[in-house]
mmCIF file of C-alpha atoms in Angstrom:
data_model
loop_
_atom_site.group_PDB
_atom_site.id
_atom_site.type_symbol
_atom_site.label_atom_id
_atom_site.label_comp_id
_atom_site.label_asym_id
_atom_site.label_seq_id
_atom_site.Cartn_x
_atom_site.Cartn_y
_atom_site.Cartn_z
ATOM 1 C CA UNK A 1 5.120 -34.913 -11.549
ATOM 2 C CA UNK A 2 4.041 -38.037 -9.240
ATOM 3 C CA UNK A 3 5.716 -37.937 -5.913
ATOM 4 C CA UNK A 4 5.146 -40.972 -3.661
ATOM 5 C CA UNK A 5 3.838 -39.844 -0.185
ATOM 6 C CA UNK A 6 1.371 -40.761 2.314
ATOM 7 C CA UNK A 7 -2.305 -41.505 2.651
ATOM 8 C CA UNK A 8 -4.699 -43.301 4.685
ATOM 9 C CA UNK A 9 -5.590 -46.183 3.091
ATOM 10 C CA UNK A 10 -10.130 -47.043 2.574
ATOM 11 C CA UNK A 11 -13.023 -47.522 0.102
ATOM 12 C CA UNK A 12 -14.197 -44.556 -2.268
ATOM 13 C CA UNK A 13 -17.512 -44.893 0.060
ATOM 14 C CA UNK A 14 -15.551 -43.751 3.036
ATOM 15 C CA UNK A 15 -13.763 -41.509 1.220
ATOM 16 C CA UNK A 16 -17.185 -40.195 0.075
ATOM 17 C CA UNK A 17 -18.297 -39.927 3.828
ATOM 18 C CA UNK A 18 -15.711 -37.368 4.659
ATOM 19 C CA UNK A 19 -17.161 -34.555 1.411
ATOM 20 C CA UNK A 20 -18.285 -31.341 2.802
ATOM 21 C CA UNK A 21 -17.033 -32.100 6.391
ATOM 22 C CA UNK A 22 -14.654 -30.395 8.625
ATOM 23 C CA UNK A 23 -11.543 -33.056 7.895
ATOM 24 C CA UNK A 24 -9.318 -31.316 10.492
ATOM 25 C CA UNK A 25 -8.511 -28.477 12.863
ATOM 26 C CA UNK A 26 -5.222 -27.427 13.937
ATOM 27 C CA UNK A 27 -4.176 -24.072 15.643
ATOM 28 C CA UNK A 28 -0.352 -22.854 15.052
ATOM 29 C CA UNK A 29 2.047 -23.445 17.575
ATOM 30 C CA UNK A 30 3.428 -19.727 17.716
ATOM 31 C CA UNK A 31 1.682 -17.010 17.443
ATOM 32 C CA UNK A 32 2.677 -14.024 15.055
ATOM 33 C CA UNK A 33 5.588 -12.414 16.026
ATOM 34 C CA UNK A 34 8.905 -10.556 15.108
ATOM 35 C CA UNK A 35 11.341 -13.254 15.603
ATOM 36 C CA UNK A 36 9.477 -15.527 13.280
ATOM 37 C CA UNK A 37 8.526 -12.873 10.842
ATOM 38 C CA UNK A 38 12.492 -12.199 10.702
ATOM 39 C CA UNK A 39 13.459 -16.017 10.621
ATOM 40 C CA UNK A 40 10.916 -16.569 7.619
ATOM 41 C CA UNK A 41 12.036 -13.116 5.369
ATOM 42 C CA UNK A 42 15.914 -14.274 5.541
ATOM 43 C CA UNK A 43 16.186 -16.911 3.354
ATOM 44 C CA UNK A 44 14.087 -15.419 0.762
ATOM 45 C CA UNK A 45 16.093 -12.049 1.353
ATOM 46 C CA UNK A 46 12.863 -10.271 1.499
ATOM 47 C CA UNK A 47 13.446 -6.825 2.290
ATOM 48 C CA UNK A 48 10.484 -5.303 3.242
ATOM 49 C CA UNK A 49 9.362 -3.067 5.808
ATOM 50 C CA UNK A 50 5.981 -3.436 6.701
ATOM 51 C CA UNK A 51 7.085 -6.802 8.329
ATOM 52 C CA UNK A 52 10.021 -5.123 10.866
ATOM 53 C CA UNK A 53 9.479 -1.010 10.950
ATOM 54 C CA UNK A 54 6.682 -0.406 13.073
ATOM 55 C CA UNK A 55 6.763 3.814 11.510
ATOM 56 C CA UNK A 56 6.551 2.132 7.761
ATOM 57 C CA UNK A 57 3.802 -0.021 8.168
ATOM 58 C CA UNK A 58 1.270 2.486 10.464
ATOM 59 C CA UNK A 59 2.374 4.901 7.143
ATOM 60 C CA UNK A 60 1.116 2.107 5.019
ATOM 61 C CA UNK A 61 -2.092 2.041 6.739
ATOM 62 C CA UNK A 62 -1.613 -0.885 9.184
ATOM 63 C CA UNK A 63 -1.971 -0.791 12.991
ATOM 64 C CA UNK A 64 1.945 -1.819 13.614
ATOM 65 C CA UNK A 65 3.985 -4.657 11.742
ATOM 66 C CA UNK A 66 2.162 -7.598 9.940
ATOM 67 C CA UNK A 67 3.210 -10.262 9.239
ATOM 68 C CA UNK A 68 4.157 -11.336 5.198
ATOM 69 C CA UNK A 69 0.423 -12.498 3.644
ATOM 70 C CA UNK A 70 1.396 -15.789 2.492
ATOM 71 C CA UNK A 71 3.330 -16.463 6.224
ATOM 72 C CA UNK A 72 -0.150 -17.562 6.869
ATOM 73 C CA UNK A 73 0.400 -21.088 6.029
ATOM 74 C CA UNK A 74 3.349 -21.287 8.888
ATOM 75 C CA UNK A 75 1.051 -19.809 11.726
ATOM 76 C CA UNK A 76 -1.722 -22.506 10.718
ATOM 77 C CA UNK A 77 1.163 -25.111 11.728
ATOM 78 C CA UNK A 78 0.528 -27.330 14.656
ATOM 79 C CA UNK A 79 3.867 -28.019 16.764
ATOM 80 C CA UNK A 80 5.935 -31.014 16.006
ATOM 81 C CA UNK A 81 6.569 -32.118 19.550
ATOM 82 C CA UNK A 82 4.724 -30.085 22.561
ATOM 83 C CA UNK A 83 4.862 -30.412 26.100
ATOM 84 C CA UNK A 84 2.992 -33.810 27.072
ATOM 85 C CA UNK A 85 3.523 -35.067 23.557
ATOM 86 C CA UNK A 86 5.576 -38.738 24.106
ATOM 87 C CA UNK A 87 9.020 -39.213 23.034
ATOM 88 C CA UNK A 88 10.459 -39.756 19.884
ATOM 89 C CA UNK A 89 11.608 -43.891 19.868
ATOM 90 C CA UNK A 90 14.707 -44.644 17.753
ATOM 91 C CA UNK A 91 13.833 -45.240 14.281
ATOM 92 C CA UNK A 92 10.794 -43.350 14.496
ATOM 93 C CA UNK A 93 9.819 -42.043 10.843
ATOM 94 C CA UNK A 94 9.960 -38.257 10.128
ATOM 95 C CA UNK A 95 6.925 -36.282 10.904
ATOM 96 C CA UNK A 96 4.779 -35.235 8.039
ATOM 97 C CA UNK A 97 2.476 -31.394 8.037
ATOM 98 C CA UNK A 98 -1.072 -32.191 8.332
ATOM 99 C CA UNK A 99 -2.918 -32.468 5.387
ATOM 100 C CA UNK A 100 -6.051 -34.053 6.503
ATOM 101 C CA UNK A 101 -7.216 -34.720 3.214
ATOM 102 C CA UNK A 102 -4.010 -37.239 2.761
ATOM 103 C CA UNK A 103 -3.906 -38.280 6.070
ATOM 104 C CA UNK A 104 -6.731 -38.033 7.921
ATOM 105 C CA UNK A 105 -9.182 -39.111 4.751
ATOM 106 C CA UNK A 106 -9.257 -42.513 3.897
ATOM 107 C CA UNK A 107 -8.869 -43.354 0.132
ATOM 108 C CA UNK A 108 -7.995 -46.786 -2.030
ATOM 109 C CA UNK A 109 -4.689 -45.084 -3.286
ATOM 110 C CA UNK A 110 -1.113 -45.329 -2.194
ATOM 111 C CA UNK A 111 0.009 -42.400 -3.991
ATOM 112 C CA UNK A 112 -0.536 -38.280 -4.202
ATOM 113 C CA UNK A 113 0.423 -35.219 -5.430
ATOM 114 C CA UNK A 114 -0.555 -31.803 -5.354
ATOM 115 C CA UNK A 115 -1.535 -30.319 -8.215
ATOM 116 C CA UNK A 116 -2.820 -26.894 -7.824
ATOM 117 C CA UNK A 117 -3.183 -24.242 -5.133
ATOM 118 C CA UNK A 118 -4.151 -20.774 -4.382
ATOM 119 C CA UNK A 119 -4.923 -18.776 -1.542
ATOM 120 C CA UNK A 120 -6.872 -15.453 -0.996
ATOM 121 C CA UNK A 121 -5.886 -12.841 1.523
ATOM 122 C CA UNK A 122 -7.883 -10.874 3.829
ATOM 123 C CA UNK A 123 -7.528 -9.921 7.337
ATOM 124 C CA UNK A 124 -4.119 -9.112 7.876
ATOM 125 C CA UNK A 125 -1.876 -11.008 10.329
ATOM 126 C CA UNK A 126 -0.749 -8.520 13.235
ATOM 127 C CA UNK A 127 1.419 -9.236 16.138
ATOM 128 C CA UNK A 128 0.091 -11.483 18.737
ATOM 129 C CA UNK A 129 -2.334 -13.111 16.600
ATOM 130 C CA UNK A 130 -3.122 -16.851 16.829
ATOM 131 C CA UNK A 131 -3.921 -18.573 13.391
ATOM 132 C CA UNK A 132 -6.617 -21.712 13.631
ATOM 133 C CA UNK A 133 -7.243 -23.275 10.323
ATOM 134 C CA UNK A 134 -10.250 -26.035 9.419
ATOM 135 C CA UNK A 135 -9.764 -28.106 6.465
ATOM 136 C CA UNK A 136 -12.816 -29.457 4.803
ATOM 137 C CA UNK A 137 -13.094 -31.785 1.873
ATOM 138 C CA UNK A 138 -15.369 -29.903 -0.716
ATOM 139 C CA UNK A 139 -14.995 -31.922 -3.964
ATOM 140 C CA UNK A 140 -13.899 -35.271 -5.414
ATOM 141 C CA UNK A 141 -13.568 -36.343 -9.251
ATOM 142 C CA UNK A 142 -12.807 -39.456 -10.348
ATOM 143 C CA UNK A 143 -10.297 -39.399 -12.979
ATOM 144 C CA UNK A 144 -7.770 -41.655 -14.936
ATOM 145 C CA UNK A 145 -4.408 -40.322 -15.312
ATOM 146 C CA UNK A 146 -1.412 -41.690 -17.183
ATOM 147 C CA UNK A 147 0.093 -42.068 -13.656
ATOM 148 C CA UNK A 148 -2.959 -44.233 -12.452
ATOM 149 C CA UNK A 149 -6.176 -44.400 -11.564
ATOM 150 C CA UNK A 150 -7.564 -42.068 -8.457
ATOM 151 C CA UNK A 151 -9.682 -38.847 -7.736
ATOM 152 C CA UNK A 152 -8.860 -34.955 -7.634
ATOM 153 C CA UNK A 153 -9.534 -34.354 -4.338
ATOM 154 C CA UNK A 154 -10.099 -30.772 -2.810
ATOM 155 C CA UNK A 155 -8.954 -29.486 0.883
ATOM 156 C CA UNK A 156 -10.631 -25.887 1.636
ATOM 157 C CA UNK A 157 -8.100 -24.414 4.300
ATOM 158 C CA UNK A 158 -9.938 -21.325 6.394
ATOM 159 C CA UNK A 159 -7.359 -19.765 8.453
ATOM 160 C CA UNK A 160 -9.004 -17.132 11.163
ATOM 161 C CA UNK A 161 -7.631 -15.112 13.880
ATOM 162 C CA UNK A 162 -8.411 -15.291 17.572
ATOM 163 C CA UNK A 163 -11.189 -12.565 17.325
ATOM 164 C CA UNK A 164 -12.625 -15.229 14.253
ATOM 165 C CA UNK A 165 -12.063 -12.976 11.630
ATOM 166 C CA UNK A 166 -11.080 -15.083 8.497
ATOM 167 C CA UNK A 167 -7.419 -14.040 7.804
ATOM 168 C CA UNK A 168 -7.139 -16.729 4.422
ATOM 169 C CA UNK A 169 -8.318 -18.952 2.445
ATOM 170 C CA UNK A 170 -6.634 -21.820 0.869
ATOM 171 C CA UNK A 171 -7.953 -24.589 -1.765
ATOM 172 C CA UNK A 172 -5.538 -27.368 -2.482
ATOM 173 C CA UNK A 173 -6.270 -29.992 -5.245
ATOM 174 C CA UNK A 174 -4.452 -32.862 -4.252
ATOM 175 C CA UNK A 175 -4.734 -36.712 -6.939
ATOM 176 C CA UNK A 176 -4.387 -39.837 -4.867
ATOM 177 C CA UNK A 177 -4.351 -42.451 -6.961
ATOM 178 C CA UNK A 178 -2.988 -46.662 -7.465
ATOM 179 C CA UNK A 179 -0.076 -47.008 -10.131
ATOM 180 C CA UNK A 180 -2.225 -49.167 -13.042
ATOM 181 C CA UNK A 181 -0.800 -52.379 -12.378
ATOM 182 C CA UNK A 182 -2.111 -52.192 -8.982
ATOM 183 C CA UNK A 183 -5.235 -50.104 -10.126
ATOM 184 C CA UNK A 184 -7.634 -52.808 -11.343
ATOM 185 C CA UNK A 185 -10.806 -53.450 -9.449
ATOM 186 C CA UNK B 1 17.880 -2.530 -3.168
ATOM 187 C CA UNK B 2 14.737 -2.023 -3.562
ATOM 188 C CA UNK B 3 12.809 2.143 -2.584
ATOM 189 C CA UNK B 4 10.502 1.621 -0.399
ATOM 190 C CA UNK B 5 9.766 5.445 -0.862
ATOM 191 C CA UNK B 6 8.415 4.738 -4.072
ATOM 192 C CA UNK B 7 4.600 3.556 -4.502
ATOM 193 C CA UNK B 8 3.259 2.271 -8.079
ATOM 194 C CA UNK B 9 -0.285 3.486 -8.182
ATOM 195 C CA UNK B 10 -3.337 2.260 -10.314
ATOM 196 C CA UNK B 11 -3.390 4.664 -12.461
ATOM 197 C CA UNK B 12 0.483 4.202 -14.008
ATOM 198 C CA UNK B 13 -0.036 0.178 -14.600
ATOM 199 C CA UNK B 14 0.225 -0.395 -17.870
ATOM 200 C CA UNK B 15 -1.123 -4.246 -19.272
ATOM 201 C CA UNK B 16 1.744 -6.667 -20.833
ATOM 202 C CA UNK B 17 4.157 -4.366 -18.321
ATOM 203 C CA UNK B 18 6.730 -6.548 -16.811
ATOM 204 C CA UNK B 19 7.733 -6.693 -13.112
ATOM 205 C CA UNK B 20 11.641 -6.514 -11.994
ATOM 206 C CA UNK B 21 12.197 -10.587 -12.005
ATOM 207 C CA UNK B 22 13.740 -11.754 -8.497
ATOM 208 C CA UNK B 23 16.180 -14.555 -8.614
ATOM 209 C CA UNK B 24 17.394 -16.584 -5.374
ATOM 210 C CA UNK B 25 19.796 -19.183 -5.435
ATOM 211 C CA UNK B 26 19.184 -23.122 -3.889
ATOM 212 C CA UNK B 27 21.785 -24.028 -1.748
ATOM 213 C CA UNK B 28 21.192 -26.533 0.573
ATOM 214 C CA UNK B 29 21.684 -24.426 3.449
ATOM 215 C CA UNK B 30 19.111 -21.898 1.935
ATOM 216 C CA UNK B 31 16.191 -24.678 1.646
ATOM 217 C CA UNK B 32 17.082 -26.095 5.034
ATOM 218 C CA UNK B 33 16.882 -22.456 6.747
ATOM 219 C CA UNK B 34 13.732 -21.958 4.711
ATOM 220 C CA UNK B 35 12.413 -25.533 6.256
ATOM 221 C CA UNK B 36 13.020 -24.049 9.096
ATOM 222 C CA UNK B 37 11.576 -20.883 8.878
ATOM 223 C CA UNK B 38 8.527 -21.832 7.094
ATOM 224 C CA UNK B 39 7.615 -25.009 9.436
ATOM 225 C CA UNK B 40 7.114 -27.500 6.528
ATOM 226 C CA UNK B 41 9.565 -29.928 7.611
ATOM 227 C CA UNK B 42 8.484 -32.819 5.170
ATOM 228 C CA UNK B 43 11.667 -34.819 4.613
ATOM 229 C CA UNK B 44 12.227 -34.279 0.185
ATOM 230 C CA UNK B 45 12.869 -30.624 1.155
ATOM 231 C CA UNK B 46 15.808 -31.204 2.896
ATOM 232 C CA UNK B 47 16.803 -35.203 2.936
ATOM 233 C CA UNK B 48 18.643 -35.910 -0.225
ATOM 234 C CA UNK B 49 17.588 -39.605 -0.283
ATOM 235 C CA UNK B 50 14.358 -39.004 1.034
ATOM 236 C CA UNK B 51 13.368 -36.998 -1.741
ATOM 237 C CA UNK B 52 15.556 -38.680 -4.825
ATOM 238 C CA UNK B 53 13.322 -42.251 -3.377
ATOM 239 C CA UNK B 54 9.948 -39.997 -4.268
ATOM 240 C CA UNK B 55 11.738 -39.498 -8.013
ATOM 241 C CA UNK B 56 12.894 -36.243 -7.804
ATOM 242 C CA UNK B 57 16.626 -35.028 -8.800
ATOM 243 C CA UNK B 58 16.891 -33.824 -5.273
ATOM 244 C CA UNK B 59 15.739 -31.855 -2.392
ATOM 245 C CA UNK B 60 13.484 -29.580 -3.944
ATOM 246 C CA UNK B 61 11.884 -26.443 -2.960
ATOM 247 C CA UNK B 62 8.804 -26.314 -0.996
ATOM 248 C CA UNK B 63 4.928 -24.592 -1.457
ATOM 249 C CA UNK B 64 5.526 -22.505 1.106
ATOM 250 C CA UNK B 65 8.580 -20.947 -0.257
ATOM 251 C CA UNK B 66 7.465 -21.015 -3.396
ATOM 252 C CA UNK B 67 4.327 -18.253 -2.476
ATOM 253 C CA UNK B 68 6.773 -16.353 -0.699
ATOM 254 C CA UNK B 69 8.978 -15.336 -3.287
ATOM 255 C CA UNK B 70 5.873 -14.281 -5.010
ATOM 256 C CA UNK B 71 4.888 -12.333 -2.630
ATOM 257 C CA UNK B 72 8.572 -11.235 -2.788
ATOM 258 C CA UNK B 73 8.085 -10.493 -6.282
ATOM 259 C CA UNK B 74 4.855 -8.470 -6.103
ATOM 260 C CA UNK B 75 5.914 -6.905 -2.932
ATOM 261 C CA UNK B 76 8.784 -5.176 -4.595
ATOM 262 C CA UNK B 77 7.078 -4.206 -7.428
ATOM 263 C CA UNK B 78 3.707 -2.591 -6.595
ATOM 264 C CA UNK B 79 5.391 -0.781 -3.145
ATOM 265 C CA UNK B 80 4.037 -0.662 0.803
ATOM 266 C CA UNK B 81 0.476 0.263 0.074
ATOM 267 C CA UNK B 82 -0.490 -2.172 -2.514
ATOM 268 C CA UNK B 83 -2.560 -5.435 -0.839
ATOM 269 C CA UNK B 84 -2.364 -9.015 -2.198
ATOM 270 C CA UNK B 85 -5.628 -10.469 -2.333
ATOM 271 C CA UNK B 86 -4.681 -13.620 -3.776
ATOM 272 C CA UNK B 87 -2.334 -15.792 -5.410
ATOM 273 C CA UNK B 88 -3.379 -18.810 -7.540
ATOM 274 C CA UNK B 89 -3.956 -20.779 -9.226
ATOM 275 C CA UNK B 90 -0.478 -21.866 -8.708
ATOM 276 C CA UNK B 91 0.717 -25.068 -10.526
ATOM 277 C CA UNK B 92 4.469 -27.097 -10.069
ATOM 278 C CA UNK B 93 5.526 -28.160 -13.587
ATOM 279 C CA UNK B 94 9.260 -29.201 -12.493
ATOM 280 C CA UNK B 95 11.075 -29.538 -9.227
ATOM 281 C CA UNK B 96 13.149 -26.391 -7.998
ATOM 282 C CA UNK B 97 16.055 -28.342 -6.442
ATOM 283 C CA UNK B 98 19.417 -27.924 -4.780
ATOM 284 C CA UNK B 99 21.924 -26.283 -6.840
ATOM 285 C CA UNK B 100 19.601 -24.154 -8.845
ATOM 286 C CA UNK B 101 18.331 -20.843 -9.289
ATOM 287 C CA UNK B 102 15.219 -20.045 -9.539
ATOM 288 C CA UNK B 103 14.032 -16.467 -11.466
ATOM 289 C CA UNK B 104 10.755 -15.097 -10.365
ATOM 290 C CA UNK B 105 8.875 -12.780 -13.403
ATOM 291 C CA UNK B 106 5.965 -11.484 -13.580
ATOM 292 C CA UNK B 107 3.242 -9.612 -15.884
ATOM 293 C CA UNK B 108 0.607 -7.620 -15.903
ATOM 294 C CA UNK B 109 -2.482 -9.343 -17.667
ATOM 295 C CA UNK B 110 -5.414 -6.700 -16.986
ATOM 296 C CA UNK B 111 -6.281 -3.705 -14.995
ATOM 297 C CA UNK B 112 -10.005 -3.271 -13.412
ATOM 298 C CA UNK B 113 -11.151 0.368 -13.161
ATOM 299 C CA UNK B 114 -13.828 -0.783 -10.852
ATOM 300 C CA UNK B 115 -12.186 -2.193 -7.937
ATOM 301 C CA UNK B 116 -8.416 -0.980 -8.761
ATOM 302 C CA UNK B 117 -7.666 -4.906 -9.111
ATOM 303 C CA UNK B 118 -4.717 -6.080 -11.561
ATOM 304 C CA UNK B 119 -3.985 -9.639 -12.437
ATOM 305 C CA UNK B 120 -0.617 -10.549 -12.813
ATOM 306 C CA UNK B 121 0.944 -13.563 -14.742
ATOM 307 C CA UNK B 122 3.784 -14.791 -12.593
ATOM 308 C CA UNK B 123 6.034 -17.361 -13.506
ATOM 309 C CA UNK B 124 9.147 -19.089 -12.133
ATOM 310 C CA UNK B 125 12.072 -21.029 -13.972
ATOM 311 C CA UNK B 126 15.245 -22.380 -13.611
ATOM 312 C CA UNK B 127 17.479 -23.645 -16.267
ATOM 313 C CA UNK B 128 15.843 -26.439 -16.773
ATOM 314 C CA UNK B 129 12.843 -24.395 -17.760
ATOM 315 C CA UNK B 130 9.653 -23.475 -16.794
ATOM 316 C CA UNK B 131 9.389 -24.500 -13.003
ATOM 317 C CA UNK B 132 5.943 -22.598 -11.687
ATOM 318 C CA UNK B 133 2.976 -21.075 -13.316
ATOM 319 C CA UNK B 134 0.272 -18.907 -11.011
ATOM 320 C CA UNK B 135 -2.030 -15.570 -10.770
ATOM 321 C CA UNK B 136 -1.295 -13.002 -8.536
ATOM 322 C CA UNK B 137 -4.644 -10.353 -7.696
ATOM 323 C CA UNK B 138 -3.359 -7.013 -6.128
ATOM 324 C CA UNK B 139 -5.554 -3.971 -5.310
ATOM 325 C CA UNK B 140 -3.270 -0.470 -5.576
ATOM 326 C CA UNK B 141 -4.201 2.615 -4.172
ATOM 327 C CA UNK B 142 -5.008 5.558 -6.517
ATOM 328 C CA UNK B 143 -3.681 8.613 -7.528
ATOM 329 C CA UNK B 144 -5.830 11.761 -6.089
#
């Protein structure tokens, strides 16, 4: 399931440079809170307590409210425009969420798609909390794929809270690779 | 409607049990709420010829949304005091797009007596098939 998307363009031996390092940093632009909590159960018509009953969740063993576990992701977003930020221009191209392994990482590939993830939970998110996550780049594999020739490429996503407690965990495996009539070297 | 007054414990999990599959139709509006909501804004979730230019059928549903309907999922099943400790690997096998529904079920593969731990199978599919594969880890608390 190719998708065609973005990608800095580079050699392998830059793309090597970047394994093992922090690739990117971004704090979310709102911190946890009802309103968002509310905004994100709707359309999944997720009915579920511990995210709007302050009584239900301090029964379930929380503090107050937290926030859904996999809600994470959202708080770890940067804003799309913020005060200072320039204008948009007309014509401007849509604004992509940072994945500094696809944009930030150069790589000799025009194309990418994801093609696992998972995530592991464990501080919980709590009202008022501020979600920072650091990406690093902790493996590549070269491979050859009926889709072309590229690497598996794998962003570690840390997510932590303002008191630096790790809240989750995220590894995404990502291919970039050249279609194979563009692929040969 | 799901009871919130009820809590499935440890003890009463039984391997190859199967949860109570969620189902939540794709309209457009939905998935453009959901954008919304969830903050990925990349254009194929909600820009028709945006994403049909990338190869896909049409706006599709996003990661994002995908995890939280199985956290939906698992949520409803195992209660208030259960605790998901991690979902994945997750892998996309076909687009969820605009105009279908996607079901959410889910299995129990094994039970650890040590750390009250079960593994779940979880799947998703529309009628085009098979959509979604992933694990789901949940601890439940234990009966006294």
């Amino acid at each position: 399931m190719g998708k065609p998307t973005w990608g800095k363009w580079g050699t392998w031996e830059e793309t090597e440079a970047f394994l093992g390092k922090q690739v990117g940093q971004n704090t979310g632009a709102d911190d946890v809170e009802k309103g968002s909590i509310r905004r994100w159960l709707e359309p999944k018509e997720f009915d579920c307590p511990l995210h709007y009953d302050e009584e239900a969740a301090k029964c379930a063993g929380h503090e107050g409210i937290v926030a859904p576990s996999t809600m994470v992701f959202t708080y770890g977003i940067p804003a799309y425009w913020q005060p200072g930020d320039p204008h948009a221009k007309p014509g401007d191209p849509p604004k992509g969420i940072p994945i500094p392994v696809i944009f930030d990482v150069p790589a000799p590939c025009t194309l990418s798609f994801a093609s696992d993830i998972e995530v592991e939970f464990f501080a919980p998110m709590r009202i008022n909390d501020t979600i920072t996550c650091s990406s690093r780049l902790t493996d590549i594999k070269h491979k050859t794929l009926k889709v072309g020739k590229g690497a598996f490429m794998c962003q570690e996503d840390t997510y932590t809270n303002q008191a630096g407690e790790t809240v989750a965990v995220s590894r995404l495996t990502i291919f970039r690779f050249v279609p194979p009539d563009k692929g040969d070297e | 409607m799901t009871e919130w007054d009820k809590q499935l414990y440890f003890d009463d999990v039984v391997v190859d049990a199967e949860l109570e599959p969620v189902s939540i139709p794709l309209s457009l509006q939905r998935l453009v709420m959901e954008a919304g909501a969830n903050r990925d804004l990349s254009s194929i979730h909600h820009d028709t010829e945006a994403a049909v230019a990338t190869g896909a059928p049409g706006v599709y549903m996003n990661t994002y949304f995908i995890m939280g309907m199985i956290e939906r999922l698992v949520r409803e099943w195992m209660g208030l005091q259960g605790q998901i400790k991690k979902i994945g690997p997750l892998r996309m096998k076909m687009f969820n797009c605009v105009g279908d529904t996607v079901v959410f079920r889910g299995k129990v593969r094994q039970k650890n007596e040590e750390n009250h731990l079960v593994v779940l199978d979880i799947q998703s599919e529309t009628r085009n098939g098979e959509t979604v594969t992933a694990e789901a880890t949940v601890c439940l608390p234990r009966r006294n």
